[in-house]
JSON list of C-alpha atoms and ligand atoms in Angstrom, two decimals:
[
{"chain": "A", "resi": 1, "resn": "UNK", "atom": "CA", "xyz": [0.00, 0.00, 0.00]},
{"chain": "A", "resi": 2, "resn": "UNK", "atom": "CA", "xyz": [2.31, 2.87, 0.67]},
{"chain": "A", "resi": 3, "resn": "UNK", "atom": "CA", "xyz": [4.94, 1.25, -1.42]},
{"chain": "A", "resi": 4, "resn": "UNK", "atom": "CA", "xyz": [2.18, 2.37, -4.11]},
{"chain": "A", "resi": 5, "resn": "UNK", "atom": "CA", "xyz": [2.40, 6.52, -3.02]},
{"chain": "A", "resi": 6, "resn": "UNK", "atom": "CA", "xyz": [5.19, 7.21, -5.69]},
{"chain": "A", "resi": 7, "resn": "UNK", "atom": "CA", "xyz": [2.26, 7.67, -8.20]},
{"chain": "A", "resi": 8, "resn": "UNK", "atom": "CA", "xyz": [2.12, 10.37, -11.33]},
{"chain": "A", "resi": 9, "resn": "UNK", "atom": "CA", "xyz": [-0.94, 10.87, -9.07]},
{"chain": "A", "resi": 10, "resn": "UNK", "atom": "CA", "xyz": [-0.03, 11.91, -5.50]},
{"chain": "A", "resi": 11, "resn": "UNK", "atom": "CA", "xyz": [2.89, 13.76, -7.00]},
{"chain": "A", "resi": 12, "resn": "UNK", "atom": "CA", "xyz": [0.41, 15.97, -9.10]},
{"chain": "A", "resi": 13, "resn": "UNK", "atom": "CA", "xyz": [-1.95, 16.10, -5.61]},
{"chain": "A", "resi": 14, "resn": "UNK", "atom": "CA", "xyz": [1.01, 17.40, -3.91]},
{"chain": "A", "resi": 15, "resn": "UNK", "atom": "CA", "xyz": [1.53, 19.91, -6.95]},
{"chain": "A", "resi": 16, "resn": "UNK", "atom": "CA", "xyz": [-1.87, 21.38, -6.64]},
{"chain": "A", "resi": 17, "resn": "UNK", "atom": "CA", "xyz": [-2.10, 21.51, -2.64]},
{"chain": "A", "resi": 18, "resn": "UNK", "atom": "CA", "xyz": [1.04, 23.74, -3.02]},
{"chain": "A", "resi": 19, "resn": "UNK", "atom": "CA", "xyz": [-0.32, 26.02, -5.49]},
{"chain": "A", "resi": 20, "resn": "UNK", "atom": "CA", "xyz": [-3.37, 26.08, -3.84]},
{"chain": "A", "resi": 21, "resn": "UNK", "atom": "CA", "xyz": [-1.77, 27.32, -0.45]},
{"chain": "A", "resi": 22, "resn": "UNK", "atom": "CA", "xyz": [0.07, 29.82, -2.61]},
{"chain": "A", "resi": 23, "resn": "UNK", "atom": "CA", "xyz": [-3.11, 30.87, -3.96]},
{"chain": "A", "resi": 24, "resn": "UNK", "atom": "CA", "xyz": [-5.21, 31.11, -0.20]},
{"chain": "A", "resi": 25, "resn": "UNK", "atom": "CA", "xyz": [-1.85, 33.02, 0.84]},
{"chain": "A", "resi": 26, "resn": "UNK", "atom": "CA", "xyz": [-3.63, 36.66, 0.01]},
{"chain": "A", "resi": 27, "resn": "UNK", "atom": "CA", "xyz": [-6.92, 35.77, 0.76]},
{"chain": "A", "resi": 28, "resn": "UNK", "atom": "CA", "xyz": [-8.60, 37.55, 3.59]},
{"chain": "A", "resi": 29, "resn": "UNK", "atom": "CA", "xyz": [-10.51, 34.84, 6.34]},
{"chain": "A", "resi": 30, "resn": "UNK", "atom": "CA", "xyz": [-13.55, 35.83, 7.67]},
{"chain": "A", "resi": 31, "resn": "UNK", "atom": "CA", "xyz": [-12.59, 36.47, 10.84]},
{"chain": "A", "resi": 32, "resn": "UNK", "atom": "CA", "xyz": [-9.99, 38.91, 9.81]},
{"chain": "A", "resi": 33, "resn": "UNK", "atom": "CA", "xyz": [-12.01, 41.25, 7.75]},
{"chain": "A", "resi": 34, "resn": "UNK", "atom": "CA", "xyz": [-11.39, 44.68, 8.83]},
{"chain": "A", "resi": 35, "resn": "UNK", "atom": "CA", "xyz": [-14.75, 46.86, 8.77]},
{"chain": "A", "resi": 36, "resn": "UNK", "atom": "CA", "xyz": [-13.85, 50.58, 9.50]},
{"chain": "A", "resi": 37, "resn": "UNK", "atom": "CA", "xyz": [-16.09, 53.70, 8.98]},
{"chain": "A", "resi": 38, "resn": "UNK", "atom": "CA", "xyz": [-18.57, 51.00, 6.78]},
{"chain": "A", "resi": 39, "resn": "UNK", "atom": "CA", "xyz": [-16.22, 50.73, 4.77]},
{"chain": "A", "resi": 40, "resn": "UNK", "atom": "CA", "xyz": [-13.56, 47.02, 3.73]},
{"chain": "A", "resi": 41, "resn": "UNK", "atom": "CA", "xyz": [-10.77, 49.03, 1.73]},
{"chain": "A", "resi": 42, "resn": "UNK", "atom": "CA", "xyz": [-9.08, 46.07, 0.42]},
{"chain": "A", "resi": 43, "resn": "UNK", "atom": "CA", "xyz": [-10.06, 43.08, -1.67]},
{"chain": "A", "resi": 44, "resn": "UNK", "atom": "CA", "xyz": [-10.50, 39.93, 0.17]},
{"chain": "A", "resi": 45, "resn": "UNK", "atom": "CA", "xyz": [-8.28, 37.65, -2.18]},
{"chain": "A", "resi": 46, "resn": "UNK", "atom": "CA", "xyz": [-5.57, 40.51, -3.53]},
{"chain": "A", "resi": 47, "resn": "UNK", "atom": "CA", "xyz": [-7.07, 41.19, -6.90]},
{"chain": "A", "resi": 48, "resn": "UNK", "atom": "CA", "xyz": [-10.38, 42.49, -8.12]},
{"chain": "A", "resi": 49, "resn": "UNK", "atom": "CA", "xyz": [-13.09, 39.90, -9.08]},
{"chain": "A", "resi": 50, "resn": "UNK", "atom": "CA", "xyz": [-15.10, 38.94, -12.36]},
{"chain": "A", "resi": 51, "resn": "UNK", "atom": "CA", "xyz": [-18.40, 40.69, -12.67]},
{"chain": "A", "resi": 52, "resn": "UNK", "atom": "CA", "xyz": [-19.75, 38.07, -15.73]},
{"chain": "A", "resi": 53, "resn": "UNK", "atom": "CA", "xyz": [-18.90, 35.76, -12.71]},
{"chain": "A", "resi": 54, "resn": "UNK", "atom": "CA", "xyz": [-20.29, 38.11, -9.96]},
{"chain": "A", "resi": 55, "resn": "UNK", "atom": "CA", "xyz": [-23.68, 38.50, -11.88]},
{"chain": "A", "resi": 56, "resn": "UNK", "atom": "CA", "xyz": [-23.94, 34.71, -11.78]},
{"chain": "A", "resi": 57, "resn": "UNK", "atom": "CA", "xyz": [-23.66, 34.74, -7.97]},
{"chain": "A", "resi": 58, "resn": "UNK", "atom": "CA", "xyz": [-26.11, 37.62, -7.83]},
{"chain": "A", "resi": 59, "resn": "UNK", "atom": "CA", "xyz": [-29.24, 35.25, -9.63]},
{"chain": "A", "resi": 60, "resn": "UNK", "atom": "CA", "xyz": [-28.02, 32.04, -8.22]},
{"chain": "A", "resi": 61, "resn": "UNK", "atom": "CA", "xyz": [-30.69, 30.86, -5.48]},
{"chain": "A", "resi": 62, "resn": "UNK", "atom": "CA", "xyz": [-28.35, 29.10, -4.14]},
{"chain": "A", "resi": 63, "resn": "UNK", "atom": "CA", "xyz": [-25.77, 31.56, -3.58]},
{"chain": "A", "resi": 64, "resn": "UNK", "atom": "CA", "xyz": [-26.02, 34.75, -3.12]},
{"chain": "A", "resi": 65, "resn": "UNK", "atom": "CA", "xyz": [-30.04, 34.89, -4.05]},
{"chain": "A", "resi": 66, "resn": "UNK", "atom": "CA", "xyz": [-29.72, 38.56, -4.14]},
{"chain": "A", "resi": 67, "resn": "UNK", "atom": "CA", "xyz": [-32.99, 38.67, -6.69]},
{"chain": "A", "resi": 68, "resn": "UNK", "atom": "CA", "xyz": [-34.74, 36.90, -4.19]},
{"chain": "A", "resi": 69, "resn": "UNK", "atom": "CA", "xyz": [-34.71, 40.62, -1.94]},
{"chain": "A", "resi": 70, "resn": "UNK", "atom": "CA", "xyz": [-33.97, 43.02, -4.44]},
{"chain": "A", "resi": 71, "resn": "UNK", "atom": "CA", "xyz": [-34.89, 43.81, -7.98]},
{"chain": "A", "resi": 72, "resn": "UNK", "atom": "CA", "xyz": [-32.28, 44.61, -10.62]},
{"chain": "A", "resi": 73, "resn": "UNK", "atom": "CA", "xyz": [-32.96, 46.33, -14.52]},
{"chain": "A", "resi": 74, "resn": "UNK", "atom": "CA", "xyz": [-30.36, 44.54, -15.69]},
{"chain": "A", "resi": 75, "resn": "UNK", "atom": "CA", "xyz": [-31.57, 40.98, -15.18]},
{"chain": "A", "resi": 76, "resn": "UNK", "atom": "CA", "xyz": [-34.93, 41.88, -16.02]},
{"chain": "A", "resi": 77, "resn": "UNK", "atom": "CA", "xyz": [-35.06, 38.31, -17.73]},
{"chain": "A", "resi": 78, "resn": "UNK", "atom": "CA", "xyz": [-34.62, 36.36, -14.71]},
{"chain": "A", "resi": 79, "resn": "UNK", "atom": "CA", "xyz": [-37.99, 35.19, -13.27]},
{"chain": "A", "resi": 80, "resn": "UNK", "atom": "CA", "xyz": [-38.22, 36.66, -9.46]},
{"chain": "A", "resi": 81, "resn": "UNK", "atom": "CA", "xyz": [-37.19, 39.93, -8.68]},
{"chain": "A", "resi": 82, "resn": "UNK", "atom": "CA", "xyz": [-37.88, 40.21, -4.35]},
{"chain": "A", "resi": 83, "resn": "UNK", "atom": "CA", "xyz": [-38.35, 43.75, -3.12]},
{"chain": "A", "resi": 84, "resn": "UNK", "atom": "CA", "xyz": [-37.70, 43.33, 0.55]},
{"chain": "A", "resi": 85, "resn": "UNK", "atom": "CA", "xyz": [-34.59, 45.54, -0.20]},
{"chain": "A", "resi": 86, "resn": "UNK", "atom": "CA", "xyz": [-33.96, 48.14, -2.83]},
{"chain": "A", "resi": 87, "resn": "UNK", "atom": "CA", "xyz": [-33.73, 47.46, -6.32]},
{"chain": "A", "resi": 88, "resn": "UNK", "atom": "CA", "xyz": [-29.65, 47.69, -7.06]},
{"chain": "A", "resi": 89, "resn": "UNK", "atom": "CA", "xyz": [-30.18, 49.79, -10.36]},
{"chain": "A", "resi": 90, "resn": "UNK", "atom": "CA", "xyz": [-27.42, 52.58, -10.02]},
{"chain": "A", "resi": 91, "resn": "UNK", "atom": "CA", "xyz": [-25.92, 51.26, -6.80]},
{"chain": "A", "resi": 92, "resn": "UNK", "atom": "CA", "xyz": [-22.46, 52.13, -7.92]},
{"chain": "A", "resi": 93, "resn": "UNK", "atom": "CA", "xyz": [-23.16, 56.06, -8.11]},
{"chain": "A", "resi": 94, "resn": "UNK", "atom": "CA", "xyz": [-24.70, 55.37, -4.17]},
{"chain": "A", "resi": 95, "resn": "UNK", "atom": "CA", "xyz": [-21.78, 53.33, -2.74]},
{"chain": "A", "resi": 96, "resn": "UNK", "atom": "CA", "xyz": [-17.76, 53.26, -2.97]},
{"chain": "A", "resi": 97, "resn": "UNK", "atom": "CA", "xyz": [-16.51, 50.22, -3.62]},
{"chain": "A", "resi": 98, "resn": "UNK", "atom": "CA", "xyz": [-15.10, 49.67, -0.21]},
{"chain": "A", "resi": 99, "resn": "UNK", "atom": "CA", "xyz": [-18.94, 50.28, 0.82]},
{"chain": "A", "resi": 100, "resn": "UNK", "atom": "CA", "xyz": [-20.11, 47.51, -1.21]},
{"chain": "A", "resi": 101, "resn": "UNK", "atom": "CA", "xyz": [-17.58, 45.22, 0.36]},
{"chain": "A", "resi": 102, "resn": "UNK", "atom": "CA", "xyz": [-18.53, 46.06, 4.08]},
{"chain": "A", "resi": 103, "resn": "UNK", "atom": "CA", "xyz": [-22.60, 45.56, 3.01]},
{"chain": "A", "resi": 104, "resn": "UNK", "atom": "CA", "xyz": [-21.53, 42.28, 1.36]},
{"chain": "A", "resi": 105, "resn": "UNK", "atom": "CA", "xyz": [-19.02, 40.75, 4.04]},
{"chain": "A", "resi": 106, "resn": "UNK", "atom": "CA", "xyz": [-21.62, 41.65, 6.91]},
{"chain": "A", "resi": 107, "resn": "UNK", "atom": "CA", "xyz": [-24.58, 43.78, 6.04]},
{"chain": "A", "resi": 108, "resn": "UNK", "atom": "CA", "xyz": [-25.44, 44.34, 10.02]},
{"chain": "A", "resi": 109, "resn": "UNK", "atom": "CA", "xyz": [-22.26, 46.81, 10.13]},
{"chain": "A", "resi": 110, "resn": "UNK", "atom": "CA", "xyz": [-23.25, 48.97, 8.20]},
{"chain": "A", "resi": 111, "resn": "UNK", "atom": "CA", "xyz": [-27.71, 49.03, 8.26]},
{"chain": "A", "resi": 112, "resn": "UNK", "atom": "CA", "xyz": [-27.60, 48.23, 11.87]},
{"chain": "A", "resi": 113, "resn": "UNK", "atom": "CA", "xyz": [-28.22, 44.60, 14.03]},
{"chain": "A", "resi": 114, "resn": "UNK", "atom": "CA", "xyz": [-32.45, 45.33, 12.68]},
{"chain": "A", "resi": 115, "resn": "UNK", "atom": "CA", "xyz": [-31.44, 44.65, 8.97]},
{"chain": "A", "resi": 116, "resn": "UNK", "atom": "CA", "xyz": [-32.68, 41.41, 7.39]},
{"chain": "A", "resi": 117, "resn": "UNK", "atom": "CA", "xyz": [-30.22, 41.17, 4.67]},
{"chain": "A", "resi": 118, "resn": "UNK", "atom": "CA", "xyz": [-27.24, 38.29, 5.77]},
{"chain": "A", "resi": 119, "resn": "UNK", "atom": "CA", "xyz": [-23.73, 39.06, 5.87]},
{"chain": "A", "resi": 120, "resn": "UNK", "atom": "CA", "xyz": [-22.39, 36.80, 3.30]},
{"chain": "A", "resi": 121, "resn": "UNK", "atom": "CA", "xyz": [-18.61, 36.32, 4.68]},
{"chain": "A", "resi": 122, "resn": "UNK", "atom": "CA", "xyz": [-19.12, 35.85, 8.13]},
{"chain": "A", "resi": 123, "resn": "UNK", "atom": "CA", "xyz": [-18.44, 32.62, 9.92]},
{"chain": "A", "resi": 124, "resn": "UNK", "atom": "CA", "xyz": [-22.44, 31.22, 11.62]},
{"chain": "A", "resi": 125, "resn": "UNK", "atom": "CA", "xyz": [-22.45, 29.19, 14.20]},
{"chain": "A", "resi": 126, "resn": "UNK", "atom": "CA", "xyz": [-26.05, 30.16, 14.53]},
{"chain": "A", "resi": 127, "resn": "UNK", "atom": "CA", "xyz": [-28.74, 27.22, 15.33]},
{"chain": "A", "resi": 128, "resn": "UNK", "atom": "CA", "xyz": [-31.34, 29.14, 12.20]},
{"chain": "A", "resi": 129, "resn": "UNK", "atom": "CA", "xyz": [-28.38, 28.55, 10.01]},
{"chain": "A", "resi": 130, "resn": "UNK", "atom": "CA", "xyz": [-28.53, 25.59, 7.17]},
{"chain": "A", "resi": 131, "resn": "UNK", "atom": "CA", "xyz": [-26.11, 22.90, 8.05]},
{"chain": "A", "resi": 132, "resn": "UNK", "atom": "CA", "xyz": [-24.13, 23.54, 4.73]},
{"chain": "A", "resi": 133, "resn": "UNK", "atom": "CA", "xyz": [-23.41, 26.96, 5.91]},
{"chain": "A", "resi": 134, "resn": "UNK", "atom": "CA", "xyz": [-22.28, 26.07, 9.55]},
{"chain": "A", "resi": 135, "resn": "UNK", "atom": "CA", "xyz": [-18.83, 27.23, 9.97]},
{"chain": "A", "resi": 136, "resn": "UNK", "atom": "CA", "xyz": [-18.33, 28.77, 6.69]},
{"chain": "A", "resi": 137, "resn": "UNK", "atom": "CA", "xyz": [-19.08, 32.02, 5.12]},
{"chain": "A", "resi": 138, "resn": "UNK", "atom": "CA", "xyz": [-22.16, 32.09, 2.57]},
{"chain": "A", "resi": 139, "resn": "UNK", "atom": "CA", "xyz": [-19.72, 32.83, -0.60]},
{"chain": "A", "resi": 140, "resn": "UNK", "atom": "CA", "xyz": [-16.29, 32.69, -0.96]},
{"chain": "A", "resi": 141, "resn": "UNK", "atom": "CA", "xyz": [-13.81, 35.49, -0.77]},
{"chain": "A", "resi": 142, "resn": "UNK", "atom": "CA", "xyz": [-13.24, 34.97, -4.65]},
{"chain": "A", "resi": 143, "resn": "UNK", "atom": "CA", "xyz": [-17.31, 35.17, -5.23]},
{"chain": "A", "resi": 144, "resn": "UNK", "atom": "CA", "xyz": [-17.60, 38.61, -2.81]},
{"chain": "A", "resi": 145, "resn": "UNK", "atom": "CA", "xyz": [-14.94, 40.12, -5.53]},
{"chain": "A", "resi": 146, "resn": "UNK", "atom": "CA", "xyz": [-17.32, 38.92, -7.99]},
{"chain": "A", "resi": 147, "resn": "UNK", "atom": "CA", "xyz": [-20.35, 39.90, -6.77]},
{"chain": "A", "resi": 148, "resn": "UNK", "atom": "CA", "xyz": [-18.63, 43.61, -6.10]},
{"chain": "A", "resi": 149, "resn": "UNK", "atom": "CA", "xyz": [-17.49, 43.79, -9.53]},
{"chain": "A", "resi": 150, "resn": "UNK", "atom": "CA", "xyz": [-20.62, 43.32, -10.74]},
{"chain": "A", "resi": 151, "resn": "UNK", "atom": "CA", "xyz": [-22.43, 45.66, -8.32]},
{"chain": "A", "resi": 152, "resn": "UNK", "atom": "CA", "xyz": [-19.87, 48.22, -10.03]},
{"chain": "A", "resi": 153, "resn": "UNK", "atom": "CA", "xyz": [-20.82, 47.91, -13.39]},
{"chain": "A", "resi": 154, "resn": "UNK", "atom": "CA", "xyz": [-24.84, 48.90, -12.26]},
{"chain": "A", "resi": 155, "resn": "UNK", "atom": "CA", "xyz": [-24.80, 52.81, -13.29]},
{"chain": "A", "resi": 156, "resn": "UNK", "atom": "CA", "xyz": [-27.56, 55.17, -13.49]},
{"chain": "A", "resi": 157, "resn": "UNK", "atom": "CA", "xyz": [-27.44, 55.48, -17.75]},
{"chain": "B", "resi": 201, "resn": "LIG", "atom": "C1", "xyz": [-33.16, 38.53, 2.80]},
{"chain": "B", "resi": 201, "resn": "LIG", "atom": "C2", "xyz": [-33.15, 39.67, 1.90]},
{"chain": "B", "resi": 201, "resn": "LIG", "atom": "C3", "xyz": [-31.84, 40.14, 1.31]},
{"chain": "B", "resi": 201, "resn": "LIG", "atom": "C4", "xyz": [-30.92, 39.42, 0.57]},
{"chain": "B", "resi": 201, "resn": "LIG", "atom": "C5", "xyz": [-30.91, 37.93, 0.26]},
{"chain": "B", "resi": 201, "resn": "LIG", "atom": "C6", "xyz": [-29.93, 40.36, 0.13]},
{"chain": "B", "resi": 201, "resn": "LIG", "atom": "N1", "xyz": [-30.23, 41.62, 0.57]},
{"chain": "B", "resi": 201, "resn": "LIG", "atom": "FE1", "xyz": [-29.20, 43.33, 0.17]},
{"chain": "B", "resi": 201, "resn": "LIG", "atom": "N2", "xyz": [-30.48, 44.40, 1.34]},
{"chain": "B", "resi": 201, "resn": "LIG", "atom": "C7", "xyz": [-31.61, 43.90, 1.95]},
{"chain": "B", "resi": 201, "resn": "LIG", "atom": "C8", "xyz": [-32.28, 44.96, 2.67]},
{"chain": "B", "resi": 201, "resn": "LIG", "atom": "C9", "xyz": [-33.56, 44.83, 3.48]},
{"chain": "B", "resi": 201, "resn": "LIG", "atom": "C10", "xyz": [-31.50, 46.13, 2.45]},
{"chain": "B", "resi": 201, "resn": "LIG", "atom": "C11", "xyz": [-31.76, 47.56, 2.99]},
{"chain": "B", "resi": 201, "resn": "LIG", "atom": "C12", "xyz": [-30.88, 47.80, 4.18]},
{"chain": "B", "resi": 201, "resn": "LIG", "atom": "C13", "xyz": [-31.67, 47.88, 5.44]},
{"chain": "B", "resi": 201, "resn": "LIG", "atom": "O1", "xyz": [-32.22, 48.94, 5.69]},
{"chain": "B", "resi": 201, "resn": "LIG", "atom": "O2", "xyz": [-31.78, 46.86, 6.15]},
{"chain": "B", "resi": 201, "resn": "LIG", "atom": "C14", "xyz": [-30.40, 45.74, 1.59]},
{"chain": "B", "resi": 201, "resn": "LIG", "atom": "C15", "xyz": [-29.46, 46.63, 1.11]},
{"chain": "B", "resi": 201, "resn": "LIG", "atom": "C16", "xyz": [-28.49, 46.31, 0.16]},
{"chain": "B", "resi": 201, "resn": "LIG", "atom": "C17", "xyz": [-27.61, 47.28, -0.49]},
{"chain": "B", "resi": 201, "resn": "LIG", "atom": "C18", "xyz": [-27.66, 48.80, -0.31]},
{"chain": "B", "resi": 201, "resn": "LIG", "atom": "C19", "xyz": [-28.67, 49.27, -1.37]},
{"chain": "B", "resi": 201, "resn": "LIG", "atom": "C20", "xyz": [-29.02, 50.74, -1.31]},
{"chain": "B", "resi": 201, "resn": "LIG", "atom": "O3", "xyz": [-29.41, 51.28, -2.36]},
{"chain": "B", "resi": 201, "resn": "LIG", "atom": "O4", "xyz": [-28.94, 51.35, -0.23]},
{"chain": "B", "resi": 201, "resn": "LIG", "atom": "C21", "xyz": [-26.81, 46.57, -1.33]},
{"chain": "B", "resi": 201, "resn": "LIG", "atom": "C22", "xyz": [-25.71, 47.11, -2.24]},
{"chain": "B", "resi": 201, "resn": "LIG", "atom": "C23", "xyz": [-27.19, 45.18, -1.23]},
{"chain": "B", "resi": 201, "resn": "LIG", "atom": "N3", "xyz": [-28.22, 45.06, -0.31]},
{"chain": "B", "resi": 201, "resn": "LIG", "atom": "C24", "xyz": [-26.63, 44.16, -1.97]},
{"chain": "B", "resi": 201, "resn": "LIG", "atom": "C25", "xyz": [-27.01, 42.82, -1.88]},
{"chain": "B", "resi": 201, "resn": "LIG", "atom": "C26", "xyz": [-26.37, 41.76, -2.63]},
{"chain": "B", "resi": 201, "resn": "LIG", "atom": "C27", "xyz": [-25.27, 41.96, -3.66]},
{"chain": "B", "resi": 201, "resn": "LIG", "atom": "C28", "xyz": [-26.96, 40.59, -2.23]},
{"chain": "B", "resi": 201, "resn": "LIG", "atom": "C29", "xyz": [-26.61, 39.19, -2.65]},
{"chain": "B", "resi": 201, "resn": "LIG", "atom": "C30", "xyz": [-25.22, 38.78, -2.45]},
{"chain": "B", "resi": 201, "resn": "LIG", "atom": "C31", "xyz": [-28.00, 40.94, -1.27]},
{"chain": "B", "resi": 201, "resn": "LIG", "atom": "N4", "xyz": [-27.99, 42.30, -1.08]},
{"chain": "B", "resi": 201, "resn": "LIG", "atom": "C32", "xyz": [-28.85, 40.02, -0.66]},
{"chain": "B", "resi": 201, "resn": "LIG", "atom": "C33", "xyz": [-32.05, 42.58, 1.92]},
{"chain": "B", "resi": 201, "resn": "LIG", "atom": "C34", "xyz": [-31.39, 41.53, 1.31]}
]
């Protein structure tokens, strides 16, 4: 059995844990996320995200779900548009970037403990929280670039 470890196989595992580490190195944890003045100056992962990828997040009901609370012109084709919160059309002329971050890491810093939108990169320990989530933030550092690159393309035309 472990004569058998000298594989192309574990050699390429150990190849990918090590660039994945190098990778992770930049990235922000949840529990380290700065929040001052509502704002998070910094990206979580280093570099700034993919809003094609973002806007995927932002209709995906198992992700973010943002539709499911706010409605959005630009993905008027998408079935369900909530209105619990504010529709997001212009919400780059109302928020800096580093306000977007702060709303998305953990809404309650900047609306207040009352507000019912989650903080999606924050650690729940919470018993209301799904299993899946336990532990772990809603969306990745990588998908809370996304999403903000995406909120910046949504202009007032
Ligand atoms: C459960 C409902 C809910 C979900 C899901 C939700 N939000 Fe919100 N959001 C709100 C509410 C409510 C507010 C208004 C803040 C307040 O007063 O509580 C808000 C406010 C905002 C604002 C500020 C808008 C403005 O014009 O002031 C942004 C930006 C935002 N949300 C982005 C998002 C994004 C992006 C997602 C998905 C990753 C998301 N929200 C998911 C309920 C939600």
């Amino acid at each position: 059995m472990v004569g058998h470890i000298h594989t192309a196989g574990f050699c390429l595992a150990i190849f990918l844990g090590t660039v994945t580490a190098t990778a992770n190195a930049a990235t922000i944890e949840p529990q380290d996320v700065v929040i001052r003045d509502a704002e998070v100056e910094a990206s979580l992962t280093g570099s700034p995200g993919d809003p094609v990828e973002g806007s995927k997040w932002f209709k995906s009901r198992k992700l973010g779900n943002c539709l499911a609370c706010h409605g959005n012109r630009d993905q008027i084709g998408e079935p369900f548009h909530g209105d619990i919160g504010p529709p997001l059309d212009g919400v780059a002329d109302r928020y800096s970037e580093g306000e977007l971050r702060a709303i998305l890491v953990n809404a309650k810093s900047v609306f207040g403990p009352e507000t019912i939108m989650p903080g999606f990169y924050r650690v729940f320990d919470g018993q209301r929280v799904r299993e899946e989530f336990q532990g772990k933030p809603v969306l990745t550092a990588t998908q809370v670039e996304d999403v903000i690159a995406y909120l910046k393309t949504l202009k007032e035309e």
